[in-house]
Structure formats: structure tokens, C-alpha cells
């Protein structure tokens, strides 16, 4: 399963398909996952907060292909921060649809008043719970996780989903997590750091709006 898909399932590990995070944090974590997939595929790299396309050949995955085409088509925009923000706007729907096409989730539309909302419900609860369970088990093993799993763990931490993975883990897992992210390859380490900063800024903005609104 791809990075953004597993992040989606960890962030929506609920029988109703309800997100564990604020929508902005969920979207940014998924955007980080989509860009991370392209880095792992060798299509892009990140240096000093700038994205560079290094291989324009289309990836096998349709969504990854779409994201790469967007990066190529808007090559004048290279800031990682900008692309995280842009992709976050549609990442939940894009990844949810990818998982629905794969038969992992079921797309459900609900009409309330004049608005239609879309949710993605688990077909098999065990399959939805598996990514968090798998990561927790990896952190307790003596051998370090591979780079894709280390990236996924980094994005989990960046978005604020650590508790979903480590809720029953032992001291070894907590220690391992603290050393994995700094050891990521430089482009992935930057991606995690920028994702974490973007999530922090989005959550702070939301809190300020709530406080500014005051009691109704």
C-alpha cells in the first residue's frame, strides 16, 4: 500500500470513516504523503524547501501521475510550502477515491439540507486498522524499518497522529521513533519538517479563529 493510502487509513481508523484530525492537518499529512511517494519513486527531490522534478516519466499510479503532471505544468512554482498547501485542498478526496477504487473503502454520499458530503467507509475494519498495527510492530522489532515506513512514521508525527500508532507500544518503540526521523534521507527529512510546520500553522490559525469568534 502506498504512503498516502496508509496515512489516510491511520487518520480515519474509525467505523464511520471519521477523521482523527482537523481537516487541515489531515490534508497536509496526505499532501506530504503524495509528494513523498514521488520522492521515493525518484521523480522529484527537495532541497532547501524547493521541489525539483528529476524524472518526468509517468508513474504507474494514476494519482501520482496527476500530481507529477501538476508539478511539471506549474514548474514556475517550486516552493514545497506552496505545494503542500495546494495539494492539501484535495488530498483527502483524491486519496479516498484511490482507496475506494482499490476496494479498501466504500464511497458514500450524504445529502443534508442543500449540501452533499462524501465520506469513505471501511469495507473491512481489520484492513483499516492494519497500517497503525503494522507500524507499531515494526517499531518494536530489533531491525530498523525501511525508508518508506520511516517516512510514513515521520508524517504521522508531523500531523499529530502519534498516539494512533503508539497507544500500546513499549519504550523501545518510543525510542526508535525519536531516532528514525532525523536519520531520513535529506529530501524526506525536509518534507517531514515542512509538513509539521504547515500543520502547526494551520492548527494555530484555526485556534485563533475559534478564540476570536468567542461564545455564540
Short mmCIF file of C-alpha atoms in Angstrom, two decimals:
data_model
loop_
_atom_site.label_atom_id
_atom_site.label_comp_id
_atom_site.label_asym_id
_atom_site.label_seq_id
_atom_site.Cartn_x
_atom_site.Cartn_y
_atom_site.Cartn_z
CA UNK A 1 0.00 0.00 0.00
CA UNK A 2 1.24 3.50 -0.85
CA UNK A 3 2.37 6.08 1.72
CA UNK A 4 -0.63 8.42 1.43
CA UNK A 5 -3.05 5.47 1.48
CA UNK A 6 -1.68 4.16 4.76
CA UNK A 7 -1.66 7.68 6.24
CA UNK A 8 -5.32 8.05 5.23
CA UNK A 9 -6.27 4.82 7.00
CA UNK A 10 -4.37 5.76 10.16
CA UNK A 11 -6.06 9.17 10.14
CA UNK A 12 -9.52 7.63 9.56
CA UNK A 13 -9.31 4.49 11.70
CA UNK A 14 -12.99 4.64 12.57
CA UNK A 15 -16.01 2.54 11.60
CA UNK A 16 -17.76 5.71 10.36
CA UNK A 17 -14.76 6.91 8.35
CA UNK A 18 -14.43 9.95 10.63
CA UNK A 19 -11.05 11.71 10.68
CA UNK A 20 -8.97 11.77 13.86
CA UNK A 21 -7.50 15.17 12.98
CA UNK A 22 -8.60 18.65 12.00
CA UNK A 23 -9.31 18.60 8.22
CA UNK A 24 -6.38 20.93 7.51
CA UNK A 25 -3.95 18.65 9.35
CA UNK A 26 -5.32 15.60 7.58
CA UNK A 27 -4.99 17.26 4.18
CA UNK A 28 -1.44 18.43 4.81
CA UNK A 29 -0.36 15.00 6.04
CA UNK A 30 -1.83 13.42 2.91
CA UNK A 31 -0.19 16.06 0.71
CA UNK A 32 3.12 15.17 2.34
CA UNK A 33 2.39 11.53 1.57
CA UNK A 34 1.68 12.23 -2.10
CA UNK A 35 4.89 14.22 -2.51
CA UNK A 36 6.78 11.57 -0.54
CA UNK A 37 5.61 8.92 -2.99
CA UNK A 38 7.13 10.91 -5.86
CA UNK A 39 10.40 11.32 -3.96
CA UNK A 40 10.53 7.59 -3.28
CA UNK A 41 9.73 6.85 -6.95
CA UNK A 42 12.67 9.07 -7.94
CA UNK A 43 10.52 11.61 -9.80
CA UNK A 44 11.18 14.65 -7.62
CA UNK A 45 13.58 15.82 -4.96
CA UNK A 46 13.54 18.57 -2.34
CA UNK A 47 16.41 20.89 -1.50
CA UNK A 48 16.23 23.96 0.75
CA UNK A 49 12.43 23.99 0.58
CA UNK A 50 12.34 23.83 -3.23
CA UNK A 51 10.92 20.99 -5.33
CA UNK A 52 12.76 19.87 -8.45
CA UNK A 53 11.35 17.41 -10.98
CA UNK A 54 14.12 14.98 -11.96
CA UNK A 55 12.14 12.35 -13.91
CA UNK A 56 9.06 13.30 -15.95
CA UNK A 57 8.17 9.75 -16.97
CA UNK A 58 4.66 8.93 -15.72
CA UNK A 59 4.43 6.81 -12.56
CA UNK A 60 2.34 3.65 -12.68
CA UNK A 61 -0.15 5.02 -10.14
CA UNK A 62 -2.76 7.33 -11.66
CA UNK A 63 -2.88 9.77 -8.73
CA UNK A 64 0.91 10.02 -8.56
CA UNK A 65 0.85 10.67 -12.32
CA UNK A 66 -1.66 13.51 -11.81
CA UNK A 67 0.42 15.13 -9.07
CA UNK A 68 3.59 14.89 -11.17
CA UNK A 69 1.78 16.47 -14.14
CA UNK A 70 0.73 19.35 -11.88
CA UNK A 71 4.31 19.88 -10.73
CA UNK A 72 5.58 19.84 -14.31
CA UNK A 73 2.79 22.10 -15.57
CA UNK A 74 3.39 24.69 -12.84
CA UNK A 75 7.18 24.48 -12.81
CA UNK A 76 7.49 28.19 -12.02
CA UNK A 77 6.17 27.33 -8.55
CA UNK A 78 8.79 25.28 -6.72
CA UNK A 79 8.22 26.09 -3.06
CA UNK A 80 7.47 22.97 -1.04
CA UNK A 81 5.29 25.00 1.33
CA UNK A 82 3.13 26.16 -1.59
CA UNK A 83 2.65 22.66 -2.97
CA UNK A 84 1.77 21.20 0.42
CA UNK A 85 -0.91 23.86 0.82
CA UNK A 86 -2.24 23.36 -2.71
CA UNK A 87 -2.36 19.56 -2.64
CA UNK A 88 -3.89 19.56 0.85
CA UNK A 89 -7.07 21.13 -0.54
CA UNK A 90 -7.99 18.00 -2.49
CA UNK A 91 -5.79 15.27 -0.97
CA UNK A 92 -8.46 13.74 1.26
CA UNK A 93 -10.81 13.26 -1.69
CA UNK A 94 -8.06 12.14 -4.07
CA UNK A 95 -6.63 9.52 -1.72
CA UNK A 96 -10.07 8.45 -0.53
CA UNK A 97 -11.06 7.82 -4.15
CA UNK A 98 -7.86 5.85 -4.76
CA UNK A 99 -8.64 3.62 -1.79
CA UNK A 100 -12.23 3.22 -2.97
CA UNK A 101 -11.01 2.14 -6.41
CA UNK A 102 -8.73 -0.37 -4.70
CA UNK A 103 -11.70 -1.84 -2.82
CA UNK A 104 -10.43 -0.84 0.63
CA UNK A 105 -13.09 1.83 1.29
CA UNK A 106 -16.65 2.45 0.15
CA UNK A 107 -17.61 5.91 -1.06
CA UNK A 108 -20.82 7.22 0.50
CA UNK A 109 -22.67 10.44 -0.32
CA UNK A 110 -24.97 12.08 2.24
CA UNK A 111 -27.28 14.96 1.40
CA UNK A 112 -28.09 17.36 4.23
CA UNK A 113 -30.12 20.48 3.51
CA UNK A 114 -28.61 21.81 0.27
CA UNK A 115 -25.16 20.29 0.70
CA UNK A 116 -23.82 16.89 -0.31
CA UNK A 117 -20.98 15.45 1.73
CA UNK A 118 -18.81 12.49 0.79
CA UNK A 119 -17.31 10.03 3.26
CA UNK A 120 -15.23 6.90 2.83
CA UNK A 121 -16.34 3.97 4.94
CA UNK A 122 -14.25 0.89 5.72
CA UNK A 123 -15.22 -2.33 3.97
CA UNK A 124 -13.09 -4.37 6.37
CA UNK A 125 -12.28 -2.83 9.76
CA UNK A 126 -9.22 -5.06 10.14
CA UNK A 127 -7.79 -3.75 6.87
CA UNK A 128 -8.29 -0.15 8.00
CA UNK A 129 -6.63 -0.82 11.37
CA UNK A 130 -3.71 -2.72 9.84
CA UNK A 131 -1.36 0.21 8.94
CA UNK A 132 -1.20 1.52 12.53
CA UNK A 133 -0.81 -2.02 13.88
CA UNK A 134 1.93 -2.77 11.36
CA UNK A 135 3.91 0.37 12.23
CA UNK A 136 3.63 -0.34 15.93
CA UNK A 137 5.01 -3.84 15.39
CA UNK A 138 7.86 -2.52 13.22
CA UNK A 139 8.97 -0.13 15.94
CA UNK A 140 9.21 -2.97 18.45
CA UNK A 141 11.44 -5.10 16.23
CA UNK A 142 15.24 -5.02 16.55
CA UNK A 143 15.77 -4.21 12.85
CA UNK A 144 15.06 -0.63 11.77
CA UNK A 145 12.12 0.00 9.40
CA UNK A 146 12.83 0.71 5.75
CA UNK A 147 12.84 4.25 4.36
CA UNK A 148 9.17 4.25 3.17
CA UNK A 149 7.96 3.18 6.61
CA UNK A 150 10.26 5.70 8.31
CA UNK A 151 8.76 8.42 6.09
CA UNK A 152 5.23 7.31 6.97
CA UNK A 153 6.12 7.44 10.66
CA UNK A 154 7.58 10.90 10.17
CA UNK A 155 4.35 12.14 8.58
CA UNK A 156 2.33 10.52 11.37
CA UNK A 157 4.34 12.50 13.91
CA UNK A 158 4.20 15.69 11.81
CA UNK A 159 0.41 15.59 11.59
CA UNK A 160 -0.18 14.75 15.25
CA UNK A 161 -1.21 11.11 14.85
CA UNK A 162 1.49 9.59 17.06
CA UNK A 163 -0.99 8.33 19.64
CA UNK A 164 -2.84 6.33 16.97
CA UNK A 165 0.33 4.30 16.37
CA UNK A 166 2.00 4.21 19.79
CA UNK A 167 -1.01 3.88 22.12
CA UNK A 168 0.09 0.42 23.33
CA UNK A 169 3.76 0.45 22.34
CA UNK A 170 6.66 -0.13 24.69
CA UNK A 171 9.73 2.02 25.45
CA UNK A 172 11.68 0.54 22.52
CA UNK A 173 9.10 1.85 20.05
CA UNK A 174 9.15 5.37 21.51
CA UNK A 175 12.96 5.48 21.43
CA UNK A 176 13.09 4.12 17.88
CA UNK A 177 10.66 6.75 16.65
CA UNK A 178 12.80 9.54 18.12
CA UNK A 179 15.86 8.45 16.14
CA UNK A 180 14.23 7.40 12.86
CA UNK A 181 13.10 10.77 11.56
CA UNK A 182 16.47 12.56 11.91
CA UNK A 183 18.04 9.64 10.00
CA UNK A 184 15.78 10.03 6.95
CA UNK A 185 17.41 10.97 3.62
CA UNK A 186 17.66 14.77 3.36
CA UNK A 187 14.75 15.35 0.90
CA UNK A 188 12.38 13.25 3.02
CA UNK A 189 13.55 14.85 6.25
CA UNK A 190 12.79 18.27 4.73
CA UNK A 191 9.38 17.06 3.60
CA UNK A 192 8.51 15.90 7.12
CA UNK A 193 9.78 19.14 8.68
CA UNK A 194 7.81 21.36 6.27
CA UNK A 195 4.69 19.24 6.74
CA UNK A 196 4.97 19.55 10.52
CA UNK A 197 5.43 23.33 10.26
CA UNK A 198 2.42 23.64 7.92
CA UNK A 199 0.23 21.56 10.24
CA UNK A 200 1.27 23.66 13.23
CA UNK A 201 0.48 26.89 11.40
CA UNK A 202 -2.91 25.58 10.22
CA UNK A 203 -3.95 24.40 13.67
CA UNK A 204 -2.81 27.67 15.26
CA UNK A 205 -4.82 29.66 12.71
CA UNK A 206 -7.90 27.55 13.46
CA UNK A 207 -7.49 28.05 17.23
CA UNK A 208 -7.12 31.80 16.78
CA UNK A 209 -10.29 31.91 14.69
CA UNK A 210 -12.21 29.97 17.34
CA UNK A 211 -10.96 32.21 20.13
CA UNK A 212 -11.65 35.32 18.10
CA UNK A 213 -15.20 34.20 17.41
CA UNK A 214 -15.95 33.82 21.11
CA UNK A 215 -19.08 32.26 22.60
CA UNK A 216 -22.22 32.39 20.48
#
